[in-house]
Coordinates of C-alpha atoms and ligand atoms in Angstrom, one line a residue:
M18 CA -16.4 -21.6 -12.6
N19 CA -19.0 -18.5 -14.6
F20 CA -15.7 -15.9 -16.9
D21 CA -19.9 -14.1 -17.5
I22 CA -17.8 -11.1 -15.5
L23 CA -15.4 -11.3 -17.8
Q24 CA -17.1 -9.0 -20.2
S25 CA -18.2 -5.7 -18.0
P26 CA -15.0 -3.9 -15.7
F27 CA -18.0 -2.5 -14.3
A28 CA -19.1 -6.2 -12.8
F29 CA -15.7 -7.0 -12.7
L30 CA -14.3 -3.7 -10.8
H31 CA -18.5 -4.6 -8.0
Q32 CA -17.4 -8.0 -7.4
E33 CA -13.8 -6.9 -6.6
I34 CA -14.7 -3.9 -4.5
G35 CA -17.6 -4.2 -3.3
D36 CA -19.7 -0.5 -3.9
I37 CA -19.0 1.6 -5.6
T38 CA -20.2 5.6 -5.5
H39 CA -20.4 7.5 -8.6
E40 CA -22.2 3.9 -9.6
K41 CA -24.3 5.3 -11.9
T42 CA -22.3 7.5 -13.8
L43 CA -19.0 4.3 -14.4
R44 CA -22.1 1.9 -16.0
A45 CA -23.7 4.5 -18.4
Y46 CA -19.7 5.7 -19.2
E47 CA -19.3 1.5 -19.5
D48 CA -22.7 1.9 -21.4
S49 CA -21.2 4.6 -23.6
W50 CA -18.5 2.4 -25.3
E51 CA -20.3 -0.7 -25.6
K52 CA -22.7 1.3 -27.8
D53 CA -20.5 3.5 -29.3
G54 CA -17.2 3.7 -28.5
R55 CA -15.5 -0.1 -28.8
D56 CA -16.4 0.6 -32.8
I57 CA -14.8 3.8 -33.2
S58 CA -11.8 2.5 -30.6
A59 CA -11.1 -0.3 -33.3
A60 CA -11.6 1.7 -36.5
I61 CA -9.3 4.2 -35.7
D62 CA -6.5 1.1 -34.8
R63 CA -7.1 0.1 -38.3
N64 CA -6.1 3.1 -39.7
G65 CA -3.2 3.7 -37.5
T66 CA -2.6 6.5 -36.5
P67 CA -3.4 10.2 -37.2
W68 CA -2.7 12.4 -40.2
L69 CA -0.8 15.7 -39.2
R70 CA -1.2 19.4 -40.2
M71 CA 1.6 21.0 -40.1
F72 CA 0.3 23.6 -42.9
N73 CA -1.7 25.7 -44.0
P74 CA -3.2 26.6 -46.9
Q75 CA -1.1 30.2 -46.3
G76 CA 1.5 28.8 -45.9
K77 CA 1.2 28.7 -41.5
R78 CA 3.1 25.9 -39.8
I79 CA -0.2 24.7 -37.7
D80 CA 1.0 21.9 -36.6
E81 CA -2.6 20.3 -36.4
I82 CA -3.7 16.2 -35.3
L83 CA -6.7 15.0 -37.7
F84 CA -9.0 12.0 -36.1
P85 CA -12.5 12.3 -37.5
R86 CA -14.9 14.0 -35.1
E87 CA -16.7 11.0 -33.8
Y88 CA -12.5 10.2 -32.1
W89 CA -12.9 13.1 -29.9
W90 CA -16.4 12.5 -28.8
L91 CA -14.9 9.4 -28.0
L92 CA -12.3 11.3 -25.8
K93 CA -14.3 14.2 -24.3
S94 CA -17.2 11.7 -22.9
G95 CA -13.9 10.6 -20.7
Y96 CA -13.0 14.3 -19.7
K97 CA -16.9 14.7 -18.8
A98 CA -17.5 11.6 -16.6
G99 CA -14.6 13.2 -14.1
A100 CA -11.7 11.4 -15.9
V101 CA -10.1 14.4 -14.5
W102 CA -11.9 16.9 -12.9
R103 CA -13.4 15.0 -10.3
V104 CA -10.6 14.6 -8.5
F105 CA -9.8 17.8 -7.6
E106 CA -13.8 18.6 -6.3
E107 CA -13.8 15.1 -4.5
D108 CA -10.4 15.2 -3.5
S109 CA -10.0 11.8 -4.2
L110 CA -8.4 9.6 -7.1
L111 CA -10.1 6.6 -6.9
T112 CA -13.1 7.2 -9.0
S113 CA -11.2 8.6 -11.9
Y114 CA -8.4 5.5 -11.5
L115 CA -12.2 3.0 -11.7
Q116 CA -12.7 5.5 -14.4
G117 CA -9.5 4.9 -16.2
Y118 CA -10.2 0.8 -15.4
I119 CA -13.5 0.9 -18.2
T120 CA -11.1 3.2 -20.5
S121 CA -8.6 0.3 -20.4
F122 CA -10.9 -2.2 -21.1
Y123 CA -11.7 -1.3 -24.4
D124 CA -8.9 1.1 -25.4
S125 CA -5.9 1.1 -22.9
G126 CA -4.6 3.9 -25.6
L127 CA -7.4 5.8 -25.0
Y128 CA -7.1 5.8 -21.5
C129 CA -3.8 8.3 -22.0
P130 CA -4.9 11.6 -22.3
H131 CA -6.7 11.2 -19.2
T132 CA -3.9 10.3 -17.4
V133 CA -1.0 12.8 -18.4
S134 CA -3.9 15.3 -18.0
L135 CA -5.2 15.1 -14.2
A136 CA -1.0 14.4 -13.6
T137 CA 0.0 18.0 -14.6
A138 CA -3.0 18.9 -13.6
V139 CA -1.2 17.5 -9.7
S140 CA 1.2 19.4 -10.1
V141 CA -0.1 22.6 -11.6
E142 CA -2.3 23.3 -8.9
K143 CA 0.9 21.4 -6.5
Y144 CA 3.4 23.4 -7.7
A145 CA 2.1 26.5 -9.5
N146 CA 1.2 30.2 -8.5
E147 CA -2.1 31.6 -8.6
S148 CA -2.2 33.7 -11.4
L149 CA -0.7 29.9 -13.8
K150 CA -3.0 28.0 -11.7
Q151 CA -6.2 30.6 -12.9
C152 CA -5.2 30.8 -16.1
F153 CA -4.0 27.0 -16.8
L154 CA -5.9 24.4 -14.1
S155 CA -9.3 26.0 -14.6
Q156 CA -9.0 24.9 -18.2
L157 CA -8.0 21.4 -17.8
L158 CA -10.7 21.3 -15.1
K159 CA -14.0 21.9 -17.2
K160 CA -16.7 20.3 -17.6
D161 CA -18.2 20.3 -21.1
D162 CA -16.6 20.3 -24.3
T163 CA -14.2 22.7 -23.7
V164 CA -12.2 21.2 -21.8
S165 CA -7.5 21.5 -21.7
Q166 CA -5.7 19.0 -22.1
G167 CA -2.0 18.1 -20.2
A168 CA 0.6 15.6 -21.4
T169 CA 3.6 14.5 -20.0
W170 CA 7.3 15.2 -22.2
M171 CA 10.0 13.3 -20.5
T172 CA 11.6 11.5 -22.3
E173 CA 15.0 11.8 -25.0
I174 CA 16.5 10.8 -28.3
K175 CA 18.8 9.6 -25.9
G176 CA 16.4 7.7 -23.7
G177 CA 14.2 7.8 -21.1
S178 CA 15.6 5.3 -18.5
D179 CA 18.4 7.7 -17.4
L180 CA 16.9 10.3 -17.1
G181 CA 18.9 13.0 -15.1
G182 CA 22.2 11.2 -18.1
N183 CA 19.6 11.6 -21.3
T184 CA 18.1 15.1 -20.7
E185 CA 19.4 17.9 -23.3
T186 CA 17.2 20.2 -23.6
V187 CA 18.2 23.8 -21.7
A188 CA 15.6 25.8 -19.9
S189 CA 17.4 29.3 -19.9
Q190 CA 15.1 32.3 -16.9
N191 CA 13.9 35.1 -19.4
G192 CA 11.7 37.5 -17.2
E193 CA 9.0 35.9 -16.4
H194 CA 8.9 32.7 -18.2
W195 CA 11.6 30.2 -19.3
L196 CA 13.0 29.5 -22.3
L197 CA 12.8 26.4 -23.4
N198 CA 15.3 24.2 -26.2
G199 CA 15.7 21.2 -27.0
D200 CA 14.0 18.3 -28.7
K201 CA 11.6 15.9 -27.1
Y202 CA 11.5 12.8 -28.3
F203 CA 7.8 10.3 -26.6
C204 CA 5.8 13.2 -26.9
S205 CA 1.9 11.7 -26.3
N206 CA -1.5 13.4 -26.5
V207 CA 1.3 15.8 -28.3
Q208 CA -2.1 17.8 -29.6
A209 CA -2.7 18.9 -25.9
E210 CA -3.3 22.7 -25.6
M211 CA -0.1 22.5 -22.1
A212 CA 2.3 20.4 -20.9
V213 CA 4.9 19.6 -17.9
V214 CA 8.4 18.7 -19.2
A215 CA 11.5 18.0 -17.4
A216 CA 15.0 20.1 -18.5
H217 CA 18.2 20.9 -17.4
V218 CA 18.4 24.2 -15.7
E219 CA 21.2 26.2 -17.5
G220 CA 24.5 25.2 -15.6
S221 CA 22.8 22.3 -13.1
A222 CA 24.1 19.1 -12.8
N223 CA 23.8 16.1 -15.6
N224 CA 21.9 14.1 -13.5
V225 CA 18.2 14.0 -12.6
H226 CA 19.2 16.9 -9.1
G227 CA 19.9 18.6 -12.1
L228 CA 16.5 17.9 -13.7
A229 CA 13.9 21.0 -13.4
L230 CA 10.3 20.5 -14.4
F231 CA 8.2 23.3 -16.8
L232 CA 4.5 23.9 -17.5
L233 CA 4.2 25.0 -21.0
P234 CA 1.3 25.5 -23.5
K235 CA 0.8 25.1 -26.3
F236 CA 0.9 29.1 -27.5
R237 CA 3.1 32.1 -26.9
Q238 CA 1.6 34.5 -25.0
D239 CA 1.2 36.8 -28.4
G240 CA -0.5 34.1 -29.9
S241 CA 1.6 32.1 -32.3
L242 CA 3.1 28.7 -31.3
N243 CA 5.5 27.5 -28.8
Y244 CA 7.1 24.6 -30.1
L245 CA 6.5 22.8 -33.5
I246 CA 5.4 19.0 -33.1
R247 CA 7.8 17.9 -36.9
R248 CA 6.7 13.9 -37.0
L249 CA 3.7 11.5 -35.5
K250 CA 5.3 8.0 -34.7
N251 CA 4.2 4.7 -36.5
K252 CA 3.3 3.0 -33.4
I253 CA 2.7 -1.4 -33.0
A254 CA -0.8 0.0 -30.5
T255 CA -1.9 2.9 -29.3
R256 CA -3.7 4.5 -31.6
S257 CA -5.5 6.4 -30.0
V258 CA -2.6 8.6 -28.8
P259 CA -1.0 10.4 -31.3
T260 CA 2.6 10.5 -30.1
G261 CA 4.8 12.9 -31.4
E262 CA 7.9 14.6 -31.4
V263 CA 8.7 18.6 -31.1
E264 CA 10.6 20.6 -30.9
L265 CA 11.8 23.2 -28.0
K266 CA 13.0 26.6 -30.2
D267 CA 13.2 29.2 -27.6
S268 CA 9.7 27.4 -26.3
E269 CA 8.0 29.9 -23.2
A270 CA 7.3 28.1 -19.8
Y271 CA 6.6 28.4 -16.2
L272 CA 9.3 26.7 -13.9
L273 CA 6.7 24.2 -11.1
G274 CA 7.5 24.7 -7.3
T275 CA 11.6 25.8 -7.4
P276 CA 14.5 23.7 -9.3
D277 CA 16.0 21.9 -6.5
I278 CA 13.2 19.5 -6.2
G279 CA 12.7 19.2 -9.8
I280 CA 13.2 15.1 -9.8
Y281 CA 10.5 15.4 -7.4
L282 CA 8.0 16.7 -8.6
I283 CA 9.3 14.8 -11.8
M284 CA 9.2 11.0 -10.2
E285 CA 5.1 12.4 -8.7
V286 CA 3.5 12.6 -12.5
L287 CA 4.8 9.2 -12.7
N288 CA 3.3 8.2 -10.1
V289 CA -0.2 9.2 -11.3
S290 CA 0.4 7.9 -14.8
R291 CA 2.6 4.2 -12.9
V292 CA -0.8 3.4 -10.8
A293 CA -3.0 4.0 -14.3
N294 CA -0.7 1.9 -16.1
S295 CA -1.4 -1.5 -13.2
M296 CA -5.3 -1.0 -13.2
A297 CA -5.1 -0.5 -17.2
S298 CA -2.5 -3.8 -17.5
I299 CA -4.7 -5.6 -15.7
A300 CA -8.1 -3.9 -17.3
L301 CA -7.0 -5.6 -20.8
A302 CA -6.1 -8.7 -19.3
Q303 CA -9.7 -8.7 -17.9
R304 CA -10.6 -7.7 -22.1
A305 CA -7.9 -10.5 -23.3
L306 CA -10.1 -13.7 -21.3
F307 CA -12.9 -13.1 -22.2
E308 CA -12.2 -13.3 -26.0
A309 CA -10.0 -16.4 -24.9
W310 CA -13.6 -17.1 -23.3
S311 CA -16.3 -15.5 -25.9
F312 CA -14.0 -17.5 -28.5
A313 CA -13.9 -21.0 -26.6
R314 CA -17.2 -21.4 -25.3
Q315 CA -18.5 -22.0 -29.6
R316 CA -15.9 -23.0 -30.9
H317 CA -15.7 -27.2 -31.2
A318 CA -13.1 -29.5 -31.1
F319 CA -13.3 -33.5 -30.2
S320 CA -16.7 -33.0 -29.9
K321 CA -17.1 -30.2 -27.8
P322 CA -16.8 -27.0 -26.5
I323 CA -12.8 -26.4 -26.6
I324 CA -14.1 -24.4 -22.7
E325 CA -15.2 -27.8 -22.1
H326 CA -11.5 -29.3 -22.2
G327 CA -9.7 -29.8 -18.9
L328 CA -6.5 -28.3 -20.0
L329 CA -7.9 -24.8 -20.8
Q330 CA -10.5 -24.9 -18.1
Q331 CA -7.5 -25.3 -16.0
Q332 CA -6.1 -22.7 -17.9
F333 CA -9.0 -20.3 -17.1
N334 CA -9.5 -20.7 -14.0
D335 CA -5.9 -19.5 -12.6
R336 CA -5.7 -16.9 -15.4
F337 CA -8.8 -16.2 -13.0
K338 CA -7.6 -15.8 -10.2
Q339 CA -4.2 -14.5 -11.2
L340 CA -6.7 -11.5 -13.0
R341 CA -8.0 -11.1 -9.4
S342 CA -4.8 -10.6 -7.3
G343 CA -3.0 -9.0 -9.6
F344 CA -6.5 -6.7 -9.1
A345 CA -6.5 -6.3 -5.9
L346 CA -2.3 -5.4 -6.5
S347 CA -2.5 -2.2 -8.5
W348 CA -5.7 -1.1 -6.0
E349 CA -4.1 -1.3 -3.0
A350 CA -1.6 1.1 -4.9
A351 CA -4.4 3.4 -5.9
K352 CA -5.5 3.7 -2.5
L353 CA -2.1 4.3 -0.7
L354 CA -1.2 7.0 -3.7
D355 CA -5.1 8.7 -2.3
E356 CA -3.3 8.9 1.2
V357 CA -0.6 10.3 -0.1
W358 CA -0.9 12.2 -3.9
R359 CA -0.8 15.4 -2.1
E360 CA 2.5 14.9 0.0
K361 CA 5.4 17.8 -1.3
P362 CA 9.0 16.9 -0.4
P363 CA 9.8 16.1 2.3
Y364 CA 7.5 12.4 2.6
S365 CA 6.4 10.1 4.5
E366 CA 7.0 6.8 5.5
R367 CA 3.7 5.4 3.3
Y368 CA 5.4 7.2 0.8
H369 CA 7.8 5.6 -0.6
L370 CA 5.8 2.2 1.0
F371 CA 3.3 3.6 -1.4
R372 CA 6.5 3.8 -4.3
L373 CA 7.7 0.2 -3.1
M374 CA 3.5 -1.4 -4.3
A375 CA 3.9 0.9 -7.7
H376 CA 6.7 -0.2 -8.6
L377 CA 6.1 -3.9 -7.3
S378 CA 1.6 -3.2 -9.2
K379 CA 3.4 -1.6 -12.8
Y380 CA 5.9 -4.0 -12.9
W381 CA 3.3 -7.6 -12.4
S382 CA 0.7 -6.1 -14.0
A383 CA 2.2 -5.1 -17.0
E384 CA 3.7 -8.5 -18.0
F385 CA 0.5 -10.5 -16.9
A386 CA -0.8 -8.3 -19.4
V387 CA 1.6 -9.2 -21.7
Q388 CA 1.1 -13.0 -21.2
S389 CA -2.4 -12.8 -20.9
S390 CA -3.1 -11.6 -24.0
K391 CA -0.5 -13.8 -25.7
W392 CA -2.8 -16.0 -23.9
A393 CA -5.5 -15.4 -25.9
I394 CA -3.5 -15.1 -29.5
E395 CA -2.6 -19.5 -28.7
V396 CA -6.5 -19.9 -26.9
H397 CA -8.3 -18.5 -30.7
G398 CA -5.3 -21.1 -32.7
G399 CA -4.5 -19.8 -35.7
I400 CA -7.2 -17.5 -36.2
G401 CA -6.0 -15.5 -33.2
V402 CA -3.4 -13.7 -35.6
L403 CA -5.5 -12.8 -37.8
E404 CA -5.9 -8.4 -37.7
E405 CA -9.9 -9.3 -38.6
Y406 CA -10.4 -10.7 -35.6
G407 CA -8.9 -8.3 -33.3
V408 CA -8.0 -10.3 -31.0
E409 CA -3.8 -8.9 -31.6
R410 CA -5.1 -5.7 -30.8
W411 CA -4.3 -6.7 -26.7
L412 CA -0.2 -8.2 -27.5
R413 CA -0.2 -5.0 -29.0
E414 CA -1.8 -3.0 -26.3
A415 CA -0.3 -3.6 -23.7
M416 CA 3.8 -4.7 -25.0
I417 CA 4.2 -1.2 -25.0
L418 CA 2.5 -0.6 -21.6
Q419 CA 4.8 -2.6 -20.4
I420 CA 7.1 -0.2 -22.1
W421 CA 6.1 3.2 -21.3
E422 CA 6.1 5.1 -17.9
G423 CA 9.3 2.8 -17.5
T424 CA 10.4 -0.6 -18.2
P425 CA 10.9 -3.7 -16.5
H426 CA 14.3 -2.9 -15.5
R427 CA 13.2 0.8 -14.3
Q428 CA 10.8 -1.5 -12.1
I429 CA 12.8 -3.7 -10.3
L430 CA 16.2 -1.4 -9.8
D431 CA 13.9 2.3 -8.5
G432 CA 11.9 -0.5 -6.0
L433 CA 15.8 -2.2 -5.0
A434 CA 16.0 1.6 -4.7
V435 CA 13.1 2.8 -2.3
M436 CA 14.3 -0.1 -0.5
E437 CA 17.6 0.3 0.3
H438 CA 17.3 4.0 0.1
K439 CA 14.4 4.3 2.6
G440 CA 13.7 0.5 4.4
A441 CA 10.3 0.6 1.7
H442 CA 10.8 -3.4 2.2
L443 CA 9.9 -3.5 6.0
L444 CA 7.0 -0.9 5.6
L445 CA 5.5 -3.6 3.3
F446 CA 5.9 -5.9 5.5
N447 CA 4.6 -4.2 8.5
Y448 CA 1.6 -3.5 6.5
L449 CA 0.7 -6.8 5.4
Q450 CA 2.0 -8.5 8.8
D451 CA -2.0 -8.9 9.9
R452 CA -2.6 -10.5 6.6
T453 CA 0.3 -13.2 6.1
S454 CA 1.5 -15.5 8.3
K455 CA 4.6 -14.2 10.9
E456 CA 7.1 -16.7 10.0
A457 CA 6.6 -15.8 5.2
L458 CA 7.1 -12.5 6.4
E459 CA 10.8 -13.2 8.6
A460 CA 11.7 -15.5 5.4
M461 CA 11.4 -12.6 3.2
R462 CA 12.8 -9.7 5.3
R463 CA 15.4 -11.7 6.0
R464 CA 16.1 -12.6 1.8
V465 CA 14.9 -9.2 0.4
E466 CA 18.1 -8.0 3.2
K467 CA 20.6 -10.3 2.8
H468 CA 20.4 -9.1 -0.5
L469 CA 20.8 -5.5 -0.5
L470 CA 23.9 -6.4 1.4
L471 CA 25.8 -7.5 -2.5
P472 CA 27.4 -5.6 -3.8
K473 CA 26.0 -3.1 -6.7
E474 CA 27.8 -5.3 -9.6
V475 CA 25.4 -8.7 -7.9
K476 CA 22.5 -6.8 -6.8
E477 CA 21.7 -6.1 -10.2
A478 CA 22.0 -8.2 -12.0
K479 CA 20.5 -10.5 -9.2
S480 CA 17.8 -8.4 -8.6
E481 CA 14.7 -9.4 -11.0
A482 CA 14.2 -13.2 -9.0
L483 CA 13.7 -11.6 -5.8
F484 CA 11.1 -8.1 -7.7
K485 CA 9.3 -11.2 -8.7
D486 CA 8.6 -13.1 -6.0
L487 CA 8.3 -10.3 -3.7
A488 CA 5.5 -9.1 -6.0
L489 CA 3.8 -12.3 -6.2
F490 CA 4.4 -12.0 -1.9
T491 CA 2.4 -9.6 -2.0
I492 CA -0.1 -10.6 -4.4
I493 CA -0.8 -13.9 -2.3
A494 CA -0.9 -11.9 0.9
L495 CA -3.5 -9.1 -0.9
A496 CA -5.2 -11.0 -2.3
Ligands
FAD522 C1 4.4 4.5 -27.9 C2 5.1 5.3 -27.0 C3 4.9 6.7 -25.9 C4 5.2 7.6 -25.3 N1 5.0 8.7 -24.3 C5 6.2 9.3 -24.0 C6 4.8 10.8 -23.2 O1 3.8 10.5 -23.3 N2 6.3 11.1 -22.4 C7 7.6 10.6 -21.9 O2 8.3 10.9 -21.0 N3 7.9 9.7 -22.3 C8 7.3 8.2 -22.9 N4 7.3 7.4 -23.7 C9 9.3 6.6 -23.6 C10 8.8 5.3 -22.0 O3 9.0 6.2 -21.0 C11 10.8 5.6 -22.5 O4 10.2 4.4 -23.6 C12 11.3 3.9 -21.8 O5 11.4 5.0 -20.7 C13 12.8 3.5 -22.0 O6 12.8 4.4 -22.4 P1 13.3 4.0 -23.3 O7 12.8 3.3 -24.5 O8 14.9 5.6 -23.7 O9 14.7 3.1 -23.6 P2 16.2 3.4 -23.3 O10 16.2 4.1 -21.7 O11 16.9 3.5 -24.4 O12 16.8 1.8 -22.5 C14 17.1 0.0 -23.6 C15 16.6 0.1 -22.6 O13 18.2 -0.8 -21.5 C16 17.2 -1.1 -20.3 N5 17.6 -0.8 -19.3 C17 18.5 0.9 -19.0 N6 19.0 1.1 -18.2 C18 19.0 0.4 -17.2 C19 19.5 -0.9 -17.0 N7 20.2 0.5 -16.0 N8 19.3 -2.1 -15.8 C20 18.9 -2.8 -17.0 N9 18.9 -2.4 -17.5 C21 19.0 -1.3 -17.8 C22 15.7 -0.7 -20.2 O14 14.7 -0.8 -18.9 C23 15.1 -0.6 -21.9 O15 14.7 -2.2 -21.7 C24 6.5 6.6 -24.7 C25 7.0 5.4 -25.4 C26 6.5 5.0 -25.8 C27 6.5 3.3 -26.5

């Protein structure tokens, strides 16, 4: 098998989906990564966490993140190529996701700012009033270096999985503004000009239904800082996105939508980033396989390149097939989201089908990224664990892809919930009916329905095997 295709994310995308709109733009984007971006990205990863400058020389709090100039060039070239503005100009997410795939082949951390800015823009465009849109959306959609960034801050110190129970940030109304008080523990793209933030409306229920979504600008109307950045996290990877802790003290914010549908707005933010995470995971797996293949061609053992030994060859073949079928699942989730991202509650059946597909693809692709990057280290032997050769980086990055936007546990349990409450498995089986045998569909349907009838504790405890098999079943049908 010829693995040459692995070296170019664009070439792989082209092979998998055929003609690509904006081919020239995406090729040029990839070229800029090859020429300069990959070295900048490697340097940022090796240098570690950027620096937070909290005070100016006059002792005033400024909370600036210090990155080298090259970082800003790299980050902004993604915005300029259309990571956010193109979605609204063309009313489609798909080119942005393809661009994100290319970004993630080189640096999945850098894809985070593009993704959270897009998710912010989607929330503002769908749920803000006209004057807010004029003020904030227009900044997010700029096509030049003056573009503003967004961020999505939900998680607090007590934990992100149980968002309803663990969110302590409270919002109280104060004229046209809401005032937010609380701390956000994981704030990626913390240097953004605005963020969408989850908070409990004062006096609301301490569960997901008490949550609302707010737009939080970096500066108050009087020009002062609207919140403080307490510190930056020292992370094992995704170092090209600064993740900070944020203190909200009477921070001015704007309500998006209405509080009664707040949790749905939060889920819509996650929809955008979970699909991005799935694309990023497959791209990272491609990168890991590429690194492994490049090495295996020139490393000799027992008188020939190690790639020519049967066992390794077989492993490459298997992983390459999995890469292609994993891409099919992630791309299907992207295409379904492209159909439903403009919906507002109450949602259509198509939306619930998308949700199940997104949980399956986030779950499967992130695990595949971890396994592939671990295996790429193994192919390099001892060299694989040395920082200087860089292949260990992809495992560090993959570990984060598995956790943020919801851990594997969360994907499984949310996947179960959408099957149980919305019959999403039936929508899935209907969707796949022309792509697999009737008998296989019927057997899987019976298995899922039997599982859903189990008592809650057992149902959850035994859900992983079912969910994994459902992901594989879907992948095989799609591929
Ligand atoms: C680098 C990085 C950047 C991040 N950036 C952001 C950001 O910008 N914005 C943001 O909002 N969040 C961000 N996060 C937070 C991320 O979304 C959370 O880490 C994630 O949702 C999990 O929450 P937690 O870490 O609090 O784990 P917890 O919720 O405390 O969970 C701990 C463990 O328990 C498991 N668990 C929880 N409930 C169950 C259950 N019912 N059944 C079985 N297992 C369960 C979890 O799966 C996990 O394995 C970031 C995280 C990282 C690592």
